[in-house]
CSV table of C-alpha atoms in Angstrom, one decimal:
chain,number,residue,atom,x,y,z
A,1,UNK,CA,0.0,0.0,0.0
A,2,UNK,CA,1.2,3.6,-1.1
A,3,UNK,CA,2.2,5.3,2.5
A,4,UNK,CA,2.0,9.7,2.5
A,5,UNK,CA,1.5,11.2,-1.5
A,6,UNK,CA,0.1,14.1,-2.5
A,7,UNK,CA,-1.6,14.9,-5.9
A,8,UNK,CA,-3.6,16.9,-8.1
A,9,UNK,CA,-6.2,16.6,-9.7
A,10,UNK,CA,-8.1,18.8,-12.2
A,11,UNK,CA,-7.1,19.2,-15.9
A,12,UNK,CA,-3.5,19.7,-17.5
A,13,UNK,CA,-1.3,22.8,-17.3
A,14,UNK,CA,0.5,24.0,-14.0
A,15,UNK,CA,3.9,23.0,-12.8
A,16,UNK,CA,5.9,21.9,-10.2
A,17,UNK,CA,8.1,22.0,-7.6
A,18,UNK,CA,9.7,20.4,-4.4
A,19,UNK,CA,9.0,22.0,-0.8
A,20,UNK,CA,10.4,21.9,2.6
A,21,UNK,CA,11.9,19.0,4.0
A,22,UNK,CA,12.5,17.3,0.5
A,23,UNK,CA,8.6,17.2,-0.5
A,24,UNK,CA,7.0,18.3,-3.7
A,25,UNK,CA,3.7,18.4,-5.7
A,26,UNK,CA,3.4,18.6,-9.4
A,27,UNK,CA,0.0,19.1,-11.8
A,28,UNK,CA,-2.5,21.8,-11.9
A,29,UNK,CA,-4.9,23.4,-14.4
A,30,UNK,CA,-8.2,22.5,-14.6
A,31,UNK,CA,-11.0,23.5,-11.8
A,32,UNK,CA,-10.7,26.2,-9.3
A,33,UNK,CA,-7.2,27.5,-9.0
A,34,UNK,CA,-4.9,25.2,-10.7
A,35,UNK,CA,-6.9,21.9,-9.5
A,36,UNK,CA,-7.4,20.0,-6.0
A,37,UNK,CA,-4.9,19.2,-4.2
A,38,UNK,CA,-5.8,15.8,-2.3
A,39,UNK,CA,-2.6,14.8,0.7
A,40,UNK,CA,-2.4,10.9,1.7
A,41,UNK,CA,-1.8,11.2,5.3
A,42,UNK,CA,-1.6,6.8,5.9
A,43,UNK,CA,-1.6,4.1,3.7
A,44,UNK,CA,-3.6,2.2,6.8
A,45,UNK,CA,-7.0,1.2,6.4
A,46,UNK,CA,-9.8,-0.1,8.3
A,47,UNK,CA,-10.4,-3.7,7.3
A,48,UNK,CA,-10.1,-2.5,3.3
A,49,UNK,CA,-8.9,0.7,1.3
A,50,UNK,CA,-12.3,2.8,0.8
A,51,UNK,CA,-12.0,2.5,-3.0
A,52,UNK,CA,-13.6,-0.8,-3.2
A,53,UNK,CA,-16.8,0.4,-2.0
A,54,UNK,CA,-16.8,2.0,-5.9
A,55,UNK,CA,-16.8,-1.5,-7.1
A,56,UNK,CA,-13.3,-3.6,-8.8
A,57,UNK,CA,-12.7,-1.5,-11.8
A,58,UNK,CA,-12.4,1.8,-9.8
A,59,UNK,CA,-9.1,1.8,-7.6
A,60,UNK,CA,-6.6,1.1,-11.0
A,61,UNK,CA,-8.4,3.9,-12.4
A,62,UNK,CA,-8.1,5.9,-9.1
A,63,UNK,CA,-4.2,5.2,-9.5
A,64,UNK,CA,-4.0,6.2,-13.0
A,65,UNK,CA,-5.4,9.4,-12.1
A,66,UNK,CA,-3.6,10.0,-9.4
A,67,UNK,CA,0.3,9.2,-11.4
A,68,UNK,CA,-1.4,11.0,-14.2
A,69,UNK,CA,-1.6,14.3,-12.4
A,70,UNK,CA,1.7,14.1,-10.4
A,71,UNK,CA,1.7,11.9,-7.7
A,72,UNK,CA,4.8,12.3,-5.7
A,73,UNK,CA,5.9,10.9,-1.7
A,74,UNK,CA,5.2,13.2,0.8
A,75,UNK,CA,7.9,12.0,2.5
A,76,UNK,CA,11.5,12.5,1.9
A,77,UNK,CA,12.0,9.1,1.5
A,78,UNK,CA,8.8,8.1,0.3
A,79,UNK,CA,8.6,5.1,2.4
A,80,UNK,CA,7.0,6.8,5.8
A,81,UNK,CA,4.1,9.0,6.3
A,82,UNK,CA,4.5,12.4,6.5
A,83,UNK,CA,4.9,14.7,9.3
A,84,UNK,CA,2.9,17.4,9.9
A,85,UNK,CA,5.4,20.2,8.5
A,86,UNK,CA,6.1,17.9,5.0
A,87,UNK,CA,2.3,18.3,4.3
A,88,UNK,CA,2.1,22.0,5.1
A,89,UNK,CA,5.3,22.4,3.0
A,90,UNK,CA,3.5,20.8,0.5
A,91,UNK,CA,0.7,22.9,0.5
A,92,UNK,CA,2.6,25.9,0.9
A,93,UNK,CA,4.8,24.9,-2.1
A,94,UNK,CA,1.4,24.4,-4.4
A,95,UNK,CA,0.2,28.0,-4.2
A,96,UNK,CA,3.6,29.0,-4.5
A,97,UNK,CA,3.3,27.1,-7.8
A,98,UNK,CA,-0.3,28.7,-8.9
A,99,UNK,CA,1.3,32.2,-8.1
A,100,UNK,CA,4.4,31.4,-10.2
A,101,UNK,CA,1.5,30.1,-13.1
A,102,UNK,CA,-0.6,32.7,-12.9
A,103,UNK,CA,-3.2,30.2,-11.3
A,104,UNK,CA,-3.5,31.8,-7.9
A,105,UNK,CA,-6.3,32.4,-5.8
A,106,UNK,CA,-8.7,35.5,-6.9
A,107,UNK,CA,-10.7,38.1,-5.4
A,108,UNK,CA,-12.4,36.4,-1.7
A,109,UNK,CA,-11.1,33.0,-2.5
A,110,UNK,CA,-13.8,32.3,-4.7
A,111,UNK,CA,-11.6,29.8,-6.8
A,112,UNK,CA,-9.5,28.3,-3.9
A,113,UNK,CA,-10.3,24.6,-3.8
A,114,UNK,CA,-7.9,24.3,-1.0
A,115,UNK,CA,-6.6,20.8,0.2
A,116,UNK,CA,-7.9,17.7,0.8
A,117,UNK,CA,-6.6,15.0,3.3
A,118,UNK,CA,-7.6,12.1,1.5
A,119,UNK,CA,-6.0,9.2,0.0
A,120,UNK,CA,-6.2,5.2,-0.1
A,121,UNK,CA,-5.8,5.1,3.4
A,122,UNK,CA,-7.8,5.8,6.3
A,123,UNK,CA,-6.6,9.9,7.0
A,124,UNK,CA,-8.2,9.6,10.8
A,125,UNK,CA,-5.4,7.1,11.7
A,126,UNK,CA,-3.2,10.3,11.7
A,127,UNK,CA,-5.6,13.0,12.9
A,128,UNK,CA,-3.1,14.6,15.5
A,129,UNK,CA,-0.6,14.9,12.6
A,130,UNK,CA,-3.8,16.5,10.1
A,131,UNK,CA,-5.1,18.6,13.0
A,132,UNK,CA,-1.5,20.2,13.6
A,133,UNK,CA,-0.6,20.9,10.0
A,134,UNK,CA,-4.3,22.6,9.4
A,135,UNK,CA,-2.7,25.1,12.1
A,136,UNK,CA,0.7,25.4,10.2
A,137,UNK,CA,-1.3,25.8,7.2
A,138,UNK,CA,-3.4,28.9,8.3
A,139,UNK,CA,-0.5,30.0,10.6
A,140,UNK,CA,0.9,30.7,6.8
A,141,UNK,CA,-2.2,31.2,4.7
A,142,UNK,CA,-5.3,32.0,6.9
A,143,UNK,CA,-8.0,31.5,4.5
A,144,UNK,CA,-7.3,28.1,2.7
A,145,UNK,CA,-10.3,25.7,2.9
A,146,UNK,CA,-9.6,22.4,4.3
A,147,UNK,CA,-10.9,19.3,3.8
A,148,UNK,CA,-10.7,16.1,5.2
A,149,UNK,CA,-12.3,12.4,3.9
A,150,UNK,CA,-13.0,9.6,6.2
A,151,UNK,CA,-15.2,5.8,5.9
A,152,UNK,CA,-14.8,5.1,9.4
A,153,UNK,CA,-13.0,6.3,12.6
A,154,UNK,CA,-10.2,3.7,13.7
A,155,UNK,CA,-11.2,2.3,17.2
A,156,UNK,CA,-8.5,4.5,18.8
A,157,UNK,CA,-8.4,7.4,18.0
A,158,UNK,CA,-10.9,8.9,20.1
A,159,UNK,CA,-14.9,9.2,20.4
A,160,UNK,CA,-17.1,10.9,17.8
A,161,UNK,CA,-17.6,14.0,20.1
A,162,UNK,CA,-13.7,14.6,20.5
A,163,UNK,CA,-13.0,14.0,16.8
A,164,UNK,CA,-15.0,16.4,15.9
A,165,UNK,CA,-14.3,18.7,18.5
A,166,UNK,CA,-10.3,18.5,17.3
A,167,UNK,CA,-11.2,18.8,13.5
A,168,UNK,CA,-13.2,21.9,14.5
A,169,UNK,CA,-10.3,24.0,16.4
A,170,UNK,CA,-8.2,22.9,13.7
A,171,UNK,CA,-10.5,24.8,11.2
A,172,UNK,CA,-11.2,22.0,8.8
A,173,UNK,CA,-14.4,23.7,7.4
A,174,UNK,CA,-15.3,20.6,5.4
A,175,UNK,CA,-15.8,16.7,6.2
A,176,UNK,CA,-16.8,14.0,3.5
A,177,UNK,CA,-18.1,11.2,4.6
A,178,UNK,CA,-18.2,7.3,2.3
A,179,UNK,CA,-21.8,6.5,4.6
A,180,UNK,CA,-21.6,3.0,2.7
A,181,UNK,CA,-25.2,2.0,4.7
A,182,UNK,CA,-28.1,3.2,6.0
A,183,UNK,CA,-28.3,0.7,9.2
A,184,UNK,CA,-25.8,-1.5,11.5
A,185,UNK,CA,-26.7,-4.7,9.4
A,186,UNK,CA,-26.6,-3.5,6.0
A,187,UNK,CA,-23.4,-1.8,6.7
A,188,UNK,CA,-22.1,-5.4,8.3
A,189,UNK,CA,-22.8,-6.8,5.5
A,190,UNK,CA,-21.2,-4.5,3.1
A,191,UNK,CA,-17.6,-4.1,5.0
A,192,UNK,CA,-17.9,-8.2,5.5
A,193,UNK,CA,-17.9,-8.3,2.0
A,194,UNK,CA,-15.4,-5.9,1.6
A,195,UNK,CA,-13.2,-6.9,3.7
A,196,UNK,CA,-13.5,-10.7,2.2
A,197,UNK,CA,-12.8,-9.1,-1.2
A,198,UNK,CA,-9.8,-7.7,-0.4
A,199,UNK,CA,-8.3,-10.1,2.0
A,200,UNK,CA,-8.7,-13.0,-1.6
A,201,UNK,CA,-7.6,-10.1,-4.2
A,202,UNK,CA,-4.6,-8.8,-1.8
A,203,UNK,CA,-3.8,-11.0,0.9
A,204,UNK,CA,0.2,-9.7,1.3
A,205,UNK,CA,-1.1,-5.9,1.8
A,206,UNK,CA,-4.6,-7.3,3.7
A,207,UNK,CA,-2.8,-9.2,6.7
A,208,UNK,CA,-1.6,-5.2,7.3
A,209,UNK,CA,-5.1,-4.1,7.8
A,210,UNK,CA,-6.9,-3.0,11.2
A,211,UNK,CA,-10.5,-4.9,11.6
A,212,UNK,CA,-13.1,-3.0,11.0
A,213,UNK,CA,-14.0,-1.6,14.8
A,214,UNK,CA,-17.0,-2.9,16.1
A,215,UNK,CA,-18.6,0.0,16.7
A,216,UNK,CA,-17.8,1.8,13.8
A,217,UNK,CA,-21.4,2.2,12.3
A,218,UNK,CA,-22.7,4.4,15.6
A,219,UNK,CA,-19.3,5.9,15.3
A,220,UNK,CA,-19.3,7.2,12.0
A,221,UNK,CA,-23.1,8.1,12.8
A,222,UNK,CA,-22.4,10.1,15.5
A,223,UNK,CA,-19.6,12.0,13.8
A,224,UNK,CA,-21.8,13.2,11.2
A,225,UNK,CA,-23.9,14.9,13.7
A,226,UNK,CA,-21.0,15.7,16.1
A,227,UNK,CA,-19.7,17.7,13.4
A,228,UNK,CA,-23.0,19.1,12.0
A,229,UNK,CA,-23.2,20.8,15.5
A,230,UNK,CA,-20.1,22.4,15.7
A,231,UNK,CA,-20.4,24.1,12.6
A,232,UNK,CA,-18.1,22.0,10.3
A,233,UNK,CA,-19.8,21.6,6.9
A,234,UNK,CA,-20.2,17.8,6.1
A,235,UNK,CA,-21.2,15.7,3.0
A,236,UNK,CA,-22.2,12.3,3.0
A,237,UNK,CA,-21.5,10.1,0.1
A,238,UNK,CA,-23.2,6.9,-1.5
A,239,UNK,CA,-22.2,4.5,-4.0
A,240,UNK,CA,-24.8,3.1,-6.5
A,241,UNK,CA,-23.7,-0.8,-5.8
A,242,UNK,CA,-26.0,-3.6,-6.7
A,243,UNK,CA,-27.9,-4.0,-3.7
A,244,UNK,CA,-27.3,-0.5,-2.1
A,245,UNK,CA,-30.1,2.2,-1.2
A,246,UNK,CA,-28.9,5.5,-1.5
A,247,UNK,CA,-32.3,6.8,-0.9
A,248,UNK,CA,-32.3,5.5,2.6
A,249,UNK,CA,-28.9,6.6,2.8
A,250,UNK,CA,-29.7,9.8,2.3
A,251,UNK,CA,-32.6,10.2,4.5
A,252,UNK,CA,-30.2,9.1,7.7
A,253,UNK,CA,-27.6,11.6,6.1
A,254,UNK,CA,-29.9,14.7,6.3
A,255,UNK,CA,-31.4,13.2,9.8
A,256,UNK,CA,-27.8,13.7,11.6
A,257,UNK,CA,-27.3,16.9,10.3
A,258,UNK,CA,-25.4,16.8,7.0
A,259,UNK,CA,-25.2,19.7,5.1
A,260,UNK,CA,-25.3,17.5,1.2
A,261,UNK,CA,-25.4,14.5,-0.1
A,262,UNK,CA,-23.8,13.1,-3.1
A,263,UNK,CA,-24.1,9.5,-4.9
A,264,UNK,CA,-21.1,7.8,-6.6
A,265,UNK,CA,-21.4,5.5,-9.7
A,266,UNK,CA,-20.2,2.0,-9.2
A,267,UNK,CA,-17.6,0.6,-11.3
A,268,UNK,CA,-18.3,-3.1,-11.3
C-alpha cells in the first residue's frame, strides 16, 4: 500500500516544484485555481482501502489518475508517512506554484479549492498529525479551505464528540463522509464483503489491515452529527452498488445533520 502522497487533480497545465523538508507536488490546471490538491496522510485502512466500495474497476483507475496528475511521496524518503510540517510544506509549495502560473487564488477566495486529506488510506489514523498541520497551514495562509475524507474512525483514536471537536479547532471547514449504509446490518454486510474481497484479491497488503471496529457504524453516525453541531460543513457520500439504497442513505444523512449529499457510480 502507497504510504503519504500528494496529488492533483483537475485538468493539465500548472507545474511543479519540491517544498520543505524534500517534499514536492506537481500538476495543476483545470477547476478552481490550478486543481485540488488531495494529501495521503496513511496508507492504513480499516479492514479495506475505501475504494472498493466503488466497485473492482475503480481503484486502477483511481491510481491512474492519481500518477497522471503528479503523484509524488510526501515524504523525503517516500517510504513513511508524513509529518505534519512535510504536508504543510506541500501545500505551501502548491500556491507558490499557482502564483508562479498565474493560477492563484482571486478576489475572496472564490476559486480556492484548498486541500484535501484524502487518499487510499484511512486519513483519521493520523488525525493529531492532520489537525497540527491545518494550524501550520493557516498560521501561513489564513483563508485556505480544508478538507478532510474519512469511511470510518479507527477504534482508537478517540470518540465521535472529540474528533469532531479536534477537527473543528483545527479549522477543517469541510468533512466528506463514504456512509456505505443506512443501518448496523446493512453496513455489516457491506464491509464483511469488503473486507472478504480484499483479503482474496490482496492477501500480502490485507494481513496489514486493522478490523473494521466494532462500533464503527454508531461511530461514523455520531460524527456526522458531532460535526454538524459544531459548525463544520459535512457531506455524506453513496455508492450506487448492486444492492445499495442511497435513498435510505440519504434520508439518515440529512437526519444527523449533514449539510449535502452526493451518490457515486459504481464501477463493477
Amino acid at each position: 500500500m502507497r504510504r503519504g502522497v500528494a496529488y492533483v487533480l483537475g485538468g493539465g497545465g500548472g507545474g511543479g516544484g519540491g517544498g520543505g523538508g524534500g517534499s514536492s507536488s506537481r500538476g495543476g490546471g483545470g477547476g478552481g485555481a490550478g486543481g485540488r490538491l488531495y494529501l495521503q496522510p496513511s496508507g492504513l485502512v480499516n479492514g479495506f482501502p475505501w475504494p472498493l466500495l466503488r466497485g473492482p474497476a475503480f481503484l486502477p483507475t483511481l491510481l491512474a489518475s492519481g500518477s497522471d496528475s503528479g503523484l509524488v511521496p510526501l515524504a523525503p524518503d517516500g517510504s513513511s508517512d508524513p509529518t505534519a510540517a512535510e504536508m504543510a510544506d506541500v501545500v505551501e509549495r502548491y500556491y507558490e506554484v499557482l502564483d508562479e502560473n498565474n493560477q492563484g487564488v482571486i478576489g475572496m477566495g472564490e476559486n480556492d479549492t484548498g486541500a484535501t486529506f484524502a487518499g487510499i488510506g484511512e486519513p483519521t489514523f493520523r488525525l493529531d498529525e492532520i489537525c497540527d498541520a491545518a494550524r501550520i497551514i493557516h498560521e501561513r495562509r489564513h483563508g485556505v479551505p480544508l478538507r478532510l475524507v474519512t469511511t470510518m474512525l479507527p477504534a482508537d483514536v478517540g470518540g465521535a464528540d472529540d474528533v469532531a471537536q479536534r477537527i473543528a479547532d483545527a479549522r477543517i471547514s469541510d468533512v466528506t463522509i463514504n456512509l456505505c449504509a443506512e443501518n448496523p446490518k446493512a453496513f455489516q454486510t457491506c464491509t464483511d464483503a469488503l473486507v472478504e474481497q480484499y483479503t482474496l484479491e490482496n492477501p500480502n497488503e490485507a494481513k496489514h489491515a486493522v478490523p473494521v471496529p466494532t462500533d464503527a457504524f454508531a461511530n461514523i453516525c455520531a460524527l456526522i452529527e458531532a460535526l454538524s453541531t459544531r459548525g463544520v460543513a459535512v457531506e455524506c457520500c453513496a455508492v450506487e452498488a448492486p444492492g445499495a439504497s442511497t435513498a435510505n442513505t440519504r434520508a439518515l444523512a440529512e437526519a444527523l445533520g449533514a449539510t449535502s449529499f452526493r451518490t457515486r457510480s459504481y464501477h463493477p
